[in-house]
Every structure is written in structure tokens, then in C-alpha cells.
mmCIF file of C-alpha atoms in Angstrom:
data_model
loop_
_atom_site.group_PDB
_atom_site.id
_atom_site.type_symbol
_atom_site.label_atom_id
_atom_site.label_comp_id
_atom_site.label_asym_id
_atom_site.label_seq_id
_atom_site.Cartn_x
_atom_site.Cartn_y
_atom_site.Cartn_z
ATOM 1 C CA MET J 27 2.964 56.859 -17.811
ATOM 2 C CA THR J 28 6.553 55.894 -18.626
ATOM 3 C CA ILE J 29 8.107 57.512 -21.683
ATOM 4 C CA ARG J 30 10.218 54.870 -23.393
ATOM 5 C CA VAL J 31 13.060 55.299 -25.823
ATOM 6 C CA TRP J 32 10.821 53.847 -28.565
ATOM 7 C CA ASP J 33 7.074 53.320 -28.869
ATOM 8 C CA TYR J 34 5.170 52.142 -31.939
ATOM 9 C CA LEU J 35 1.638 52.391 -30.542
ATOM 10 C CA PRO J 36 0.936 56.042 -31.496
ATOM 11 C CA GLU J 37 2.028 55.275 -35.057
ATOM 12 C CA TYR J 38 -0.084 52.119 -35.109
ATOM 13 C CA GLU J 39 -3.194 53.993 -34.041
ATOM 14 C CA LYS J 40 -2.688 56.389 -36.933
ATOM 15 C CA GLU J 41 -1.929 53.679 -39.516
ATOM 16 C CA LYS J 42 -4.038 50.817 -38.174
ATOM 17 C CA ASP J 43 -6.421 50.562 -41.115
ATOM 18 C CA ASP J 44 -3.545 50.352 -43.593
ATOM 19 C CA ILE J 45 -1.613 47.802 -41.533
ATOM 20 C CA LEU J 46 -4.619 45.556 -40.995
ATOM 21 C CA GLY J 47 -5.532 46.008 -44.649
ATOM 22 C CA ALA J 48 -2.130 44.614 -45.573
ATOM 23 C CA VAL J 49 -2.720 41.546 -43.418
ATOM 24 C CA ASP J 50 -6.167 40.967 -44.915
ATOM 25 C CA GLN J 51 -4.817 41.369 -48.450
ATOM 26 C CA VAL J 52 -2.148 38.721 -47.946
ATOM 27 C CA PHE J 53 -4.413 36.277 -46.120
ATOM 28 C CA GLY J 54 -6.922 36.511 -48.943
ATOM 29 C CA SER J 55 -4.332 36.227 -51.711
ATOM 30 C CA GLY J 56 -3.857 32.473 -51.675
ATOM 31 C CA GLN J 57 -0.053 32.937 -51.593
ATOM 32 C CA LEU J 58 1.544 33.119 -48.152
ATOM 33 C CA ILE J 59 5.244 32.511 -48.980
ATOM 34 C CA LEU J 60 7.318 34.430 -51.576
ATOM 35 C CA GLY J 61 4.262 35.803 -53.309
ATOM 36 C CA GLN J 62 3.333 39.040 -55.003
ATOM 37 C CA SER J 63 3.879 41.249 -51.950
ATOM 38 C CA VAL J 64 7.502 40.141 -51.560
ATOM 39 C CA GLU J 65 8.132 40.621 -55.287
ATOM 40 C CA GLN J 66 6.564 44.086 -55.284
ATOM 41 C CA PHE J 67 8.357 45.189 -52.144
ATOM 42 C CA GLU J 68 11.689 43.997 -53.527
ATOM 43 C CA SER J 69 11.122 45.952 -56.725
ATOM 44 C CA GLU J 70 9.998 49.113 -54.939
ATOM 45 C CA PHE J 71 12.747 49.003 -52.300
ATOM 46 C CA ALA J 72 15.410 48.576 -54.990
ATOM 47 C CA ARG J 73 13.913 51.460 -56.979
ATOM 48 C CA TYR J 74 13.912 53.735 -53.916
ATOM 49 C CA HIS J 75 17.656 53.169 -53.576
ATOM 50 C CA GLY J 76 18.460 53.396 -57.261
ATOM 51 C CA VAL J 77 19.864 49.860 -57.444
ATOM 52 C CA THR J 78 18.929 46.914 -59.636
ATOM 53 C CA HIS J 79 18.089 44.136 -57.200
ATOM 54 C CA CYS J 80 16.593 43.528 -53.770
ATOM 55 C CA THR J 81 16.337 40.131 -52.070
ATOM 56 C CA GLY J 82 14.016 39.970 -49.070
ATOM 57 C CA VAL J 83 15.155 37.777 -46.175
ATOM 58 C CA ASP J 84 13.885 36.925 -42.714
ATOM 59 C CA ASN J 85 15.959 39.325 -40.596
ATOM 60 C CA GLY J 86 18.806 41.807 -40.668
ATOM 61 C CA THR J 87 21.416 39.410 -39.305
ATOM 62 C CA ASN J 88 20.793 36.978 -42.122
ATOM 63 C CA ALA J 89 20.833 39.873 -44.570
ATOM 64 C CA LEU J 90 24.421 40.484 -43.480
ATOM 65 C CA THR J 91 25.336 36.799 -43.469
ATOM 66 C CA LEU J 92 23.863 36.055 -46.889
ATOM 67 C CA GLY J 93 25.270 39.301 -48.250
ATOM 68 C CA LEU J 94 28.767 38.287 -47.210
ATOM 69 C CA GLU J 95 28.363 34.766 -48.552
ATOM 70 C CA ALA J 96 27.024 36.046 -51.878
ATOM 71 C CA LEU J 97 30.121 38.242 -52.126
ATOM 72 C CA GLY J 98 32.291 35.143 -51.712
ATOM 73 C CA ILE J 99 33.291 35.627 -48.078
ATOM 74 C CA GLY J 100 33.972 32.459 -46.087
ATOM 75 C CA PRO J 101 36.387 30.541 -43.841
ATOM 76 C CA GLY J 102 39.905 31.918 -43.771
ATOM 77 C CA ASP J 103 38.854 35.414 -44.863
ATOM 78 C CA GLU J 104 38.970 38.597 -42.805
ATOM 79 C CA VAL J 105 36.307 41.308 -42.742
ATOM 80 C CA ILE J 106 37.130 44.744 -41.347
ATOM 81 C CA THR J 107 34.394 46.419 -39.322
ATOM 82 C CA VAL J 108 33.816 48.227 -36.010
ATOM 83 C CA SER J 109 33.164 47.114 -32.447
ATOM 84 C CA ASN J 110 30.835 50.039 -31.670
ATOM 85 C CA THR J 111 27.833 48.362 -33.278
ATOM 86 C CA ALA J 112 25.052 45.945 -32.502
ATOM 87 C CA ALA J 113 26.470 42.453 -32.009
ATOM 88 C CA PRO J 114 24.657 41.024 -35.085
ATOM 89 C CA THR J 115 27.107 42.855 -37.356
ATOM 90 C CA VAL J 116 29.886 40.681 -35.988
ATOM 91 C CA VAL J 117 27.746 37.577 -35.441
ATOM 92 C CA ALA J 118 27.044 37.592 -39.183
ATOM 93 C CA ILE J 119 30.742 37.726 -40.063
ATOM 94 C CA ALA J 120 31.448 34.824 -37.726
ATOM 95 C CA ALA J 121 28.537 32.852 -39.219
ATOM 96 C CA THR J 122 30.299 32.784 -42.586
ATOM 97 C CA GLY J 123 33.438 31.350 -41.015
ATOM 98 C CA ALA J 124 35.341 34.585 -41.636
ATOM 99 C CA THR J 125 37.249 36.505 -38.955
ATOM 100 C CA PRO J 126 36.097 39.967 -37.806
ATOM 101 C CA VAL J 127 38.872 42.561 -37.651
ATOM 102 C CA PHE J 128 38.082 45.739 -35.727
ATOM 103 C CA VAL J 129 39.129 49.330 -36.205
ATOM 104 C CA ASP J 130 38.221 52.098 -33.790
ATOM 105 C CA VAL J 131 35.573 54.768 -34.290
ATOM 106 C CA ARG J 132 35.817 58.547 -34.212
ATOM 107 C CA ALA J 133 34.986 60.357 -30.986
ATOM 108 C CA ALA J 134 32.936 63.061 -32.697
ATOM 109 C CA ASP J 135 30.454 60.993 -34.716
ATOM 110 C CA PHE J 136 30.916 57.431 -33.334
ATOM 111 C CA LEU J 137 31.448 56.100 -36.894
ATOM 112 C CA MET J 138 34.259 53.985 -38.370
ATOM 113 C CA ASP J 139 37.622 55.772 -38.286
ATOM 114 C CA THR J 140 38.458 55.237 -41.929
ATOM 115 C CA ASP J 141 42.030 56.468 -41.354
ATOM 116 C CA GLN J 142 42.713 53.198 -39.502
ATOM 117 C CA VAL J 143 41.371 50.825 -42.135
ATOM 118 C CA GLY J 144 44.395 50.757 -44.437
ATOM 119 C CA ALA J 145 46.704 49.523 -41.682
ATOM 120 C CA ALA J 146 44.232 46.740 -40.800
ATOM 121 C CA ILE J 147 44.267 45.214 -44.303
ATOM 122 C CA THR J 148 46.189 41.936 -44.634
ATOM 123 C CA PRO J 149 46.476 39.355 -47.424
ATOM 124 C CA ARG J 150 43.471 37.607 -45.834
ATOM 125 C CA THR J 151 41.235 40.695 -45.947
ATOM 126 C CA LYS J 152 38.381 40.149 -48.388
ATOM 127 C CA ALA J 153 35.728 42.692 -47.390
ATOM 128 C CA LEU J 154 35.026 45.979 -45.633
ATOM 129 C CA LEU J 155 31.831 46.224 -43.593
ATOM 130 C CA PRO J 156 31.109 49.854 -42.667
ATOM 131 C CA VAL J 157 28.189 50.414 -40.289
ATOM 132 C CA HIS J 158 25.972 53.425 -40.991
ATOM 133 C CA LEU J 159 25.336 53.831 -37.300
ATOM 134 C CA TYR J 160 22.512 55.587 -35.444
ATOM 135 C CA GLY J 161 21.112 57.069 -38.661
ATOM 136 C CA GLN J 162 24.026 58.582 -40.565
ATOM 137 C CA CYS J 163 26.471 57.169 -43.082
ATOM 138 C CA ALA J 164 30.094 56.317 -42.534
ATOM 139 C CA ASP J 165 32.649 58.114 -44.696
ATOM 140 C CA MET J 166 32.504 55.995 -47.841
ATOM 141 C CA ALA J 167 34.976 57.672 -50.224
ATOM 142 C CA PRO J 168 38.168 56.427 -48.529
ATOM 143 C CA LEU J 169 36.665 52.948 -48.159
ATOM 144 C CA GLU J 170 35.788 52.839 -51.829
ATOM 145 C CA ARG J 171 39.351 53.836 -52.717
ATOM 146 C CA LEU J 172 40.819 51.142 -50.472
ATOM 147 C CA ALA J 173 38.437 48.548 -51.876
ATOM 148 C CA ARG J 174 39.488 49.320 -55.440
ATOM 149 C CA ARG J 175 43.184 49.344 -54.577
ATOM 150 C CA HIS J 176 43.105 46.010 -52.732
ATOM 151 C CA GLY J 177 40.330 44.233 -54.618
ATOM 152 C CA LEU J 178 37.961 44.111 -51.632
ATOM 153 C CA ALA J 179 34.196 43.773 -51.486
ATOM 154 C CA VAL J 180 32.187 46.411 -49.605
ATOM 155 C CA LEU J 181 29.021 45.425 -47.750
ATOM 156 C CA GLU J 182 27.133 48.323 -46.157
ATOM 157 C CA ASP J 183 25.390 47.641 -42.853
ATOM 158 C CA CYS J 184 22.267 49.778 -43.289
ATOM 159 C CA ALA J 185 20.214 48.365 -40.414
ATOM 160 C CA GLN J 186 20.045 51.809 -38.798
ATOM 161 C CA SER J 187 20.115 54.094 -41.820
ATOM 162 C CA HIS J 188 16.963 53.686 -43.929
ATOM 163 C CA GLY J 189 16.693 56.822 -46.033
ATOM 164 C CA ALA J 190 19.987 58.366 -44.884
ATOM 165 C CA ARG J 191 22.077 60.076 -47.547
ATOM 166 C CA HIS J 192 25.786 60.659 -48.040
ATOM 167 C CA HIS J 193 26.752 63.393 -50.512
ATOM 168 C CA GLY J 194 23.494 62.774 -52.357
ATOM 169 C CA ARG J 195 23.765 58.995 -52.415
ATOM 170 C CA VAL J 196 21.258 56.994 -50.386
ATOM 171 C CA ALA J 197 22.574 54.488 -47.847
ATOM 172 C CA GLY J 198 22.585 51.082 -49.483
ATOM 173 C CA SER J 199 23.594 52.280 -52.938
ATOM 174 C CA MET J 200 27.324 52.757 -52.396
ATOM 175 C CA GLY J 201 28.788 49.292 -51.832
ATOM 176 C CA ASP J 202 28.826 46.022 -53.740
ATOM 177 C CA ALA J 203 25.849 45.054 -51.602
ATOM 178 C CA ALA J 204 23.946 46.433 -48.615
ATOM 179 C CA ALA J 205 22.122 44.712 -45.773
ATOM 180 C CA PHE J 206 18.979 46.070 -44.108
ATOM 181 C CA SER J 207 16.992 45.105 -41.041
ATOM 182 C CA PHE J 208 13.269 45.751 -40.692
ATOM 183 C CA TYR J 209 13.101 44.968 -36.971
ATOM 184 C CA PRO J 210 10.146 46.914 -35.536
ATOM 185 C CA THR J 211 12.267 49.683 -33.995
ATOM 186 C CA LYS J 212 13.919 50.591 -37.308
ATOM 187 C CA VAL J 213 13.209 53.732 -39.310
ATOM 188 C CA LEU J 214 11.365 51.428 -41.725
ATOM 189 C CA GLY J 215 10.150 48.781 -39.310
ATOM 190 C CA ALA J 216 7.969 45.738 -39.812
ATOM 191 C CA TYR J 217 5.361 44.354 -37.416
ATOM 192 C CA GLY J 218 7.651 41.409 -36.769
ATOM 193 C CA ASP J 219 11.040 40.661 -38.276
ATOM 194 C CA GLY J 220 12.502 41.030 -41.730
ATOM 195 C CA GLY J 221 15.534 42.044 -43.743
ATOM 196 C CA ALA J 222 16.784 42.629 -47.271
ATOM 197 C CA VAL J 223 19.964 42.770 -49.321
ATOM 198 C CA LEU J 224 20.462 45.278 -52.135
ATOM 199 C CA THR J 225 22.889 44.975 -55.030
ATOM 200 C CA SER J 226 23.280 45.994 -58.654
ATOM 201 C CA ASP J 227 25.407 42.933 -59.418
ATOM 202 C CA ASP J 228 23.394 40.263 -61.255
ATOM 203 C CA GLU J 229 25.578 37.386 -60.041
ATOM 204 C CA VAL J 230 25.430 38.529 -56.422
ATOM 205 C CA ASP J 231 21.651 38.769 -56.679
ATOM 206 C CA ARG J 232 21.406 35.282 -58.147
ATOM 207 C CA ALA J 233 23.536 33.927 -55.316
ATOM 208 C CA LEU J 234 21.356 35.699 -52.745
ATOM 209 C CA ARG J 235 18.152 34.202 -54.134
ATOM 210 C CA GLN J 236 19.680 30.736 -54.013
ATOM 211 C CA LEU J 237 21.124 31.205 -50.541
ATOM 212 C CA ARG J 238 17.840 32.362 -48.983
ATOM 213 C CA TYR J 239 15.989 29.308 -50.341
ATOM 214 C CA TYR J 240 18.084 26.299 -49.249
ATOM 215 C CA GLY J 241 20.617 26.889 -52.019
ATOM 216 C CA MET J 242 18.009 25.954 -54.618
ATOM 217 C CA ASP J 243 17.886 27.342 -58.135
ATOM 218 C CA LYS J 244 14.668 25.512 -58.872
ATOM 219 C CA THR J 245 12.225 23.942 -56.469
ATOM 220 C CA TYR J 246 13.699 20.865 -54.729
ATOM 221 C CA TYR J 247 17.064 21.085 -56.575
ATOM 222 C CA VAL J 248 20.037 22.411 -54.559
ATOM 223 C CA VAL J 249 22.811 24.049 -56.577
ATOM 224 C CA ARG J 250 24.640 25.859 -53.744
ATOM 225 C CA SER J 251 25.614 24.538 -50.332
ATOM 226 C CA PRO J 252 25.224 25.389 -47.597
ATOM 227 C CA GLY J 253 21.949 27.214 -48.220
ATOM 228 C CA HIS J 254 19.554 28.831 -45.768
ATOM 229 C CA ASN J 255 15.864 29.042 -45.035
ATOM 230 C CA SER J 256 15.734 32.838 -44.933
ATOM 231 C CA ARG J 257 12.663 34.244 -46.660
ATOM 232 C CA LEU J 258 10.938 37.554 -46.038
ATOM 233 C CA ASP J 259 7.416 36.871 -44.796
ATOM 234 C CA GLU J 260 4.661 37.824 -47.208
ATOM 235 C CA VAL J 261 2.645 39.694 -44.548
ATOM 236 C CA GLN J 262 5.664 41.711 -43.441
ATOM 237 C CA ALA J 263 6.524 42.480 -47.062
ATOM 238 C CA GLU J 264 3.076 43.938 -47.705
ATOM 239 C CA ILE J 265 3.240 46.014 -44.518
ATOM 240 C CA LEU J 266 6.692 47.244 -45.521
ATOM 241 C CA ARG J 267 5.463 48.067 -49.032
ATOM 242 C CA ARG J 268 2.852 50.358 -47.595
ATOM 243 C CA LYS J 269 5.188 51.895 -45.020
ATOM 244 C CA LEU J 270 7.857 52.497 -47.669
ATOM 245 C CA ARG J 271 5.562 55.142 -49.187
ATOM 246 C CA ARG J 272 5.824 56.983 -45.851
ATOM 247 C CA LEU J 273 9.567 56.493 -45.293
ATOM 248 C CA ASP J 274 10.491 60.055 -46.204
ATOM 249 C CA ALA J 275 7.772 61.331 -43.878
ATOM 250 C CA TYR J 276 9.136 59.136 -41.082
ATOM 251 C CA THR J 277 12.630 60.521 -41.546
ATOM 252 C CA GLU J 278 11.350 64.099 -41.635
ATOM 253 C CA GLY J 279 9.516 63.431 -38.382
ATOM 254 C CA ARG J 280 12.665 62.119 -36.776
ATOM 255 C CA ARG J 281 14.661 65.106 -37.942
ATOM 256 C CA GLU J 282 12.045 67.406 -36.441
ATOM 257 C CA VAL J 283 12.336 65.643 -33.070
ATOM 258 C CA ALA J 284 16.138 65.953 -33.348
ATOM 259 C CA ARG J 285 15.822 69.659 -34.170
ATOM 260 C CA ARG J 286 13.778 70.250 -31.031
ATOM 261 C CA TYR J 287 16.331 68.402 -28.888
ATOM 262 C CA ARG J 288 19.166 70.386 -30.436
ATOM 263 C CA GLU J 289 17.471 73.720 -29.807
ATOM 264 C CA GLN J 290 16.284 72.936 -26.287
ATOM 265 C CA LEU J 291 19.505 71.318 -25.055
ATOM 266 C CA ALA J 292 22.089 73.536 -26.773
ATOM 267 C CA ASP J 293 22.906 75.508 -23.607
ATOM 268 C CA LEU J 294 23.681 72.293 -21.688
ATOM 269 C CA THR J 295 26.465 71.178 -24.015
ATOM 270 C CA GLY J 296 30.222 71.623 -23.713
ATOM 271 C CA PRO J 297 33.396 69.894 -22.508
ATOM 272 C CA GLY J 298 32.524 67.487 -19.719
ATOM 273 C CA GLN J 299 28.838 68.180 -20.250
ATOM 274 C CA LEU J 300 26.222 66.832 -22.634
ATOM 275 C CA GLN J 301 27.366 66.037 -26.168
ATOM 276 C CA LEU J 302 24.671 65.993 -28.847
ATOM 277 C CA PRO J 303 24.881 64.085 -32.156
ATOM 278 C CA GLU J 304 27.087 65.649 -34.808
ATOM 279 C CA VAL J 305 26.044 65.539 -38.457
ATOM 280 C CA ASN J 306 28.953 65.246 -40.848
ATOM 281 C CA PRO J 307 29.156 67.497 -43.921
ATOM 282 C CA GLY J 308 27.334 65.905 -46.822
ATOM 283 C CA ASN J 309 25.264 63.629 -44.585
ATOM 284 C CA THR J 310 21.513 63.568 -44.130
ATOM 285 C CA HIS J 311 20.943 62.050 -40.680
ATOM 286 C CA VAL J 312 17.721 60.080 -40.127
ATOM 287 C CA TYR J 313 18.161 59.654 -36.351
ATOM 288 C CA TYR J 314 17.318 55.997 -35.919
ATOM 289 C CA VAL J 315 18.323 56.657 -32.330
ATOM 290 C CA TYR J 316 19.257 59.974 -30.740
ATOM 291 C CA VAL J 317 22.538 59.130 -29.037
ATOM 292 C CA VAL J 318 24.049 61.655 -26.648
ATOM 293 C CA ARG J 319 27.117 61.478 -24.451
ATOM 294 C CA HIS J 320 27.882 62.456 -20.858
ATOM 295 C CA PRO J 321 30.637 61.332 -18.440
ATOM 296 C CA ARG J 322 27.997 60.616 -15.768
ATOM 297 C CA ARG J 323 25.696 58.651 -18.023
ATOM 298 C CA ASP J 324 24.701 55.972 -15.509
ATOM 299 C CA ALA J 325 23.731 58.477 -12.843
ATOM 300 C CA ILE J 326 21.601 60.391 -15.363
ATOM 301 C CA ILE J 327 19.718 57.280 -16.474
ATOM 302 C CA GLU J 328 18.947 56.285 -12.888
ATOM 303 C CA ALA J 329 17.885 59.799 -11.916
ATOM 304 C CA LEU J 330 15.440 60.015 -14.839
ATOM 305 C CA LYS J 331 13.537 56.873 -13.851
ATOM 306 C CA PRO J 332 11.500 58.586 -11.072
ATOM 307 C CA HIS J 333 10.471 61.126 -13.720
ATOM 308 C CA GLY J 334 8.891 58.300 -15.721
ATOM 309 C CA ILE J 335 11.562 58.301 -18.440
ATOM 310 C CA SER J 336 13.229 55.043 -19.459
ATOM 311 C CA LEU J 337 16.371 55.372 -21.579
ATOM 312 C CA ASN J 338 18.571 52.957 -23.491
ATOM 313 C CA ILE J 339 22.301 52.490 -24.142
ATOM 314 C CA SER J 340 23.386 51.687 -27.688
ATOM 315 C CA TYR J 341 25.680 49.942 -26.880
ATOM 316 C CA PRO J 342 26.935 49.264 -23.319
ATOM 317 C CA TRP J 343 29.449 46.545 -24.259
ATOM 318 C CA PRO J 344 31.855 46.887 -27.186
ATOM 319 C CA VAL J 345 31.729 43.689 -29.214
ATOM 320 C CA HIS J 346 35.472 43.060 -28.908
ATOM 321 C CA THR J 347 35.127 42.901 -25.092
ATOM 322 C CA MET J 348 32.359 40.287 -25.110
ATOM 323 C CA SER J 349 33.269 36.804 -23.882
ATOM 324 C CA GLY J 350 31.730 35.267 -26.994
ATOM 325 C CA PHE J 351 34.447 36.930 -29.070
ATOM 326 C CA ALA J 352 37.351 36.422 -26.653
ATOM 327 C CA HIS J 353 38.939 34.016 -29.145
ATOM 328 C CA LEU J 354 39.675 36.977 -31.429
ATOM 329 C CA GLY J 355 42.358 38.077 -28.968
ATOM 330 C CA TYR J 356 41.314 41.672 -28.320
ATOM 331 C CA THR J 357 41.771 43.184 -24.873
ATOM 332 C CA ARG J 358 40.635 46.391 -23.198
ATOM 333 C CA GLY J 359 42.664 49.293 -24.455
ATOM 334 C CA ASP J 360 42.832 48.046 -28.038
ATOM 335 C CA LEU J 361 39.987 50.328 -29.176
ATOM 336 C CA PRO J 362 40.114 53.225 -26.712
ATOM 337 C CA VAL J 363 37.515 55.493 -28.312
ATOM 338 C CA THR J 364 34.976 52.673 -28.609
ATOM 339 C CA GLU J 365 35.581 51.653 -25.002
ATOM 340 C CA ARG J 366 35.222 55.199 -23.697
ATOM 341 C CA LEU J 367 32.010 55.743 -25.637
ATOM 342 C CA ALA J 368 30.492 52.590 -24.157
ATOM 343 C CA GLU J 369 30.791 54.227 -20.731
ATOM 344 C CA GLU J 370 29.224 57.549 -21.727
ATOM 345 C CA ILE J 371 26.648 57.188 -24.528
ATOM 346 C CA PHE J 372 22.899 56.816 -24.087
ATOM 347 C CA SER J 373 19.804 57.324 -26.212
ATOM 348 C CA LEU J 374 17.003 59.801 -25.655
ATOM 349 C CA PRO J 375 13.496 58.837 -26.830
ATOM 350 C CA MET J 376 13.235 59.089 -30.619
ATOM 351 C CA TYR J 377 10.400 58.185 -32.939
ATOM 352 C CA PRO J 378 8.356 60.268 -35.420
ATOM 353 C CA SER J 379 5.212 60.249 -33.316
ATOM 354 C CA LEU J 380 6.937 61.561 -30.171
ATOM 355 C CA SER J 381 4.752 64.518 -29.243
ATOM 356 C CA GLU J 382 6.125 67.934 -28.349
ATOM 357 C CA GLU J 383 4.440 67.616 -24.970
ATOM 358 C CA ARG J 384 6.299 64.400 -24.157
ATOM 359 C CA GLN J 385 9.533 65.730 -25.572
ATOM 360 C CA ASN J 386 9.241 68.833 -23.403
ATOM 361 C CA LYS J 387 8.779 66.580 -20.378
ATOM 362 C CA ILE J 388 11.948 64.700 -21.296
ATOM 363 C CA VAL J 389 13.938 67.906 -21.713
ATOM 364 C CA ASP J 390 12.636 69.423 -18.467
ATOM 365 C CA ALA J 391 13.471 66.261 -16.531
ATOM 366 C CA LEU J 392 16.931 66.081 -18.097
ATOM 367 C CA ARG J 393 17.574 69.702 -17.169
ATOM 368 C CA THR J 394 16.572 69.000 -13.567
ATOM 369 C CA VAL J 395 18.788 65.935 -13.358
ATOM 370 C CA LEU J 396 21.827 67.622 -14.916
ATOM 371 C CA ALA J 397 21.492 70.599 -12.592
ATOM 372 C CA ALA J 398 21.573 68.269 -9.595
ATOM 373 C CA LEU J 399 24.716 66.347 -10.622
#
């Protein structure tokens, strides 16, 4: 049996009655769109993060897009972010008509190099979009200082950081707004698609609720254009409500898997060898993915396949090198750390229900492969 980088079936077997109970509850409620489950999930998700408002939307990309639009970002504006991220981060910026501006990441933690952000700010800069990547938060203090100094909005990309904390503050509570994805692989994943935007700003929340529903303030009457059809599904909201109660348990499970990797692979690390994830001081890492680094990444991935282990690369192509963003004018060499990481990083299997037996198999196979390089 192949061990994949992610697998929801063991978790589903354990939680099946609750998941199917959520479906039955919604189907029997008489309200299939923007009903009680969405309202309750929004309230509970906001409360978990210590913010005032949550607006459920249909996916994480639209959470970013609507979040930017609600913050007033549009054509002619610039948004500073990173290229070492999933493409939707940048797709969302482009969808607003704004221009993505990239800074490099740090070699140690793969997160935004906040020392480069100040030099990237221009008169057209209107927002900073830090990505809390792989399960830990970017360094927010310098970004908050820059935002105050230059009058910029801050939108946190929290698609990979449900439950992560940064000096005691939970991811999603530190910016003007925060966008989440509930894609099934996420730490808090739906059984389909979904997203949400958090904010404590009443006007931003009002804009979000209009934007997700065609720009309407009341049924059939459009007050904001262009609007979107971007509503969180009632079934997914009820499933997420129930899973939210287990979010801390999910993150503890992931940290336990990470602890076992760290202990079992510690003697294989060093310059030119395997590099394990670093956790920055003040951060609580939730390990959405367990990203490691090795200069012979491709050979390792291929050699593990006969052992029945299928790995993933997050991400093999920096966004600034993709042909779809060639018009931005970036070339290879502009973001050297990001480009080097794309050649060396890969993800080991990571999910709370990964058994010790399977994890031991992964570690043993990795040891065998590394010894043969």
C-alpha cells in the first residue's frame, strides 16, 4: 500500500458518524444556502481567533480576493508578498487588478524576509500580504510597523496556518483581515471546498458580506460592483463547525508526528544533508506540511517510490518564474533564495492520523535512500 503525503481516510473512519450527522442535519434543516450552520460557524470561528467578524466564502482563493477588495485594493495598486507560496496567493492579487510585488524568503524558515519589505514599498503600495507558510507564522512585528508608517493594509494568508500562534497571538488575528482556506488537505479541512475572511473592522466585514453575495446589501438590490457569488456551503459549514471543536487536537497530533520525525532524523541532518523545519522563537508550528530540504531532492523522491512512499513538493515552481506571470517582468536570479528552495524542498507525509508504524516505514526507507546517495 502506498503511503501518500496526505490521507483523510483514517480520520474519516474515526469521525464518520459526526460527519454524516452534519450532512443529515443540514439536509433536514430546510435551509441549504447561508443558513444557521454558516452563521454558527462564522461566529465560532471568529471567537476562536479572538476577532469580531467572520465571513464564510466558497474557497481560499476567493477569501484572499474578497479580503483585498474589502480593504480597498484594486487596479493600479501594488501588494507586496512572496513567490514561495501556492499560486492562489498571487492569483488573488491579480484578480483584483492590483500588481503583485515579490520579496524573497529566508533560507532558514522559508518565510517572508521582512528585512526586504521596506525597500519594496512605492507610492503605489497599498497592502502587505504575508503568507503563514507550511504551518508557522511570518514575522509580523516589522510588517505591522511598516504598515503603520506607510498607511498600508495587512491581509494575512492563513490558508496553511489554522491554529498556529505567533508570540501568543493566533494566526488570523494580527492583520486588518485574514484569509483562510478549508480545502480538504488543510489543518481544518472541509469535505469539499470552502474559505473564510476574518476581521475586527465593521466596515470591512460589511463590504465582505456584500462582495460574497453579488454586491447586494439586501436581496436583489446591488449596492457594490463588481460583486461575487462566493458563499460558504451550508453542509461544509456544519462539518467545519464540528471539526473546529477538534482543531487543537488536530494540531497536537501534527506536532507529535513532527516530533517523531525530528527525533528519528536528527542524525541525518547537517550542511549538504537533510534540513528539517525550523521553528522560530515565539512561534507555535502546526505543520500543515512537513517540508524538508536536500540538495538531491529529486533523486530521493524517485528512490522512495519503490518503497511505496509518494512525496510532494510545495512548491516546485516559484510563482515569479511561471509563464502566467511573465508580464510582471521578473527573471531567474531576482529571488535567489526562493529559486534555490524550489530545487531542494519536499514534503514528508504529515497528517494527525499517520500511525507510528507507517511513520517508521517512511523513516527507515528515507534512511536507506540517503545512505545510497
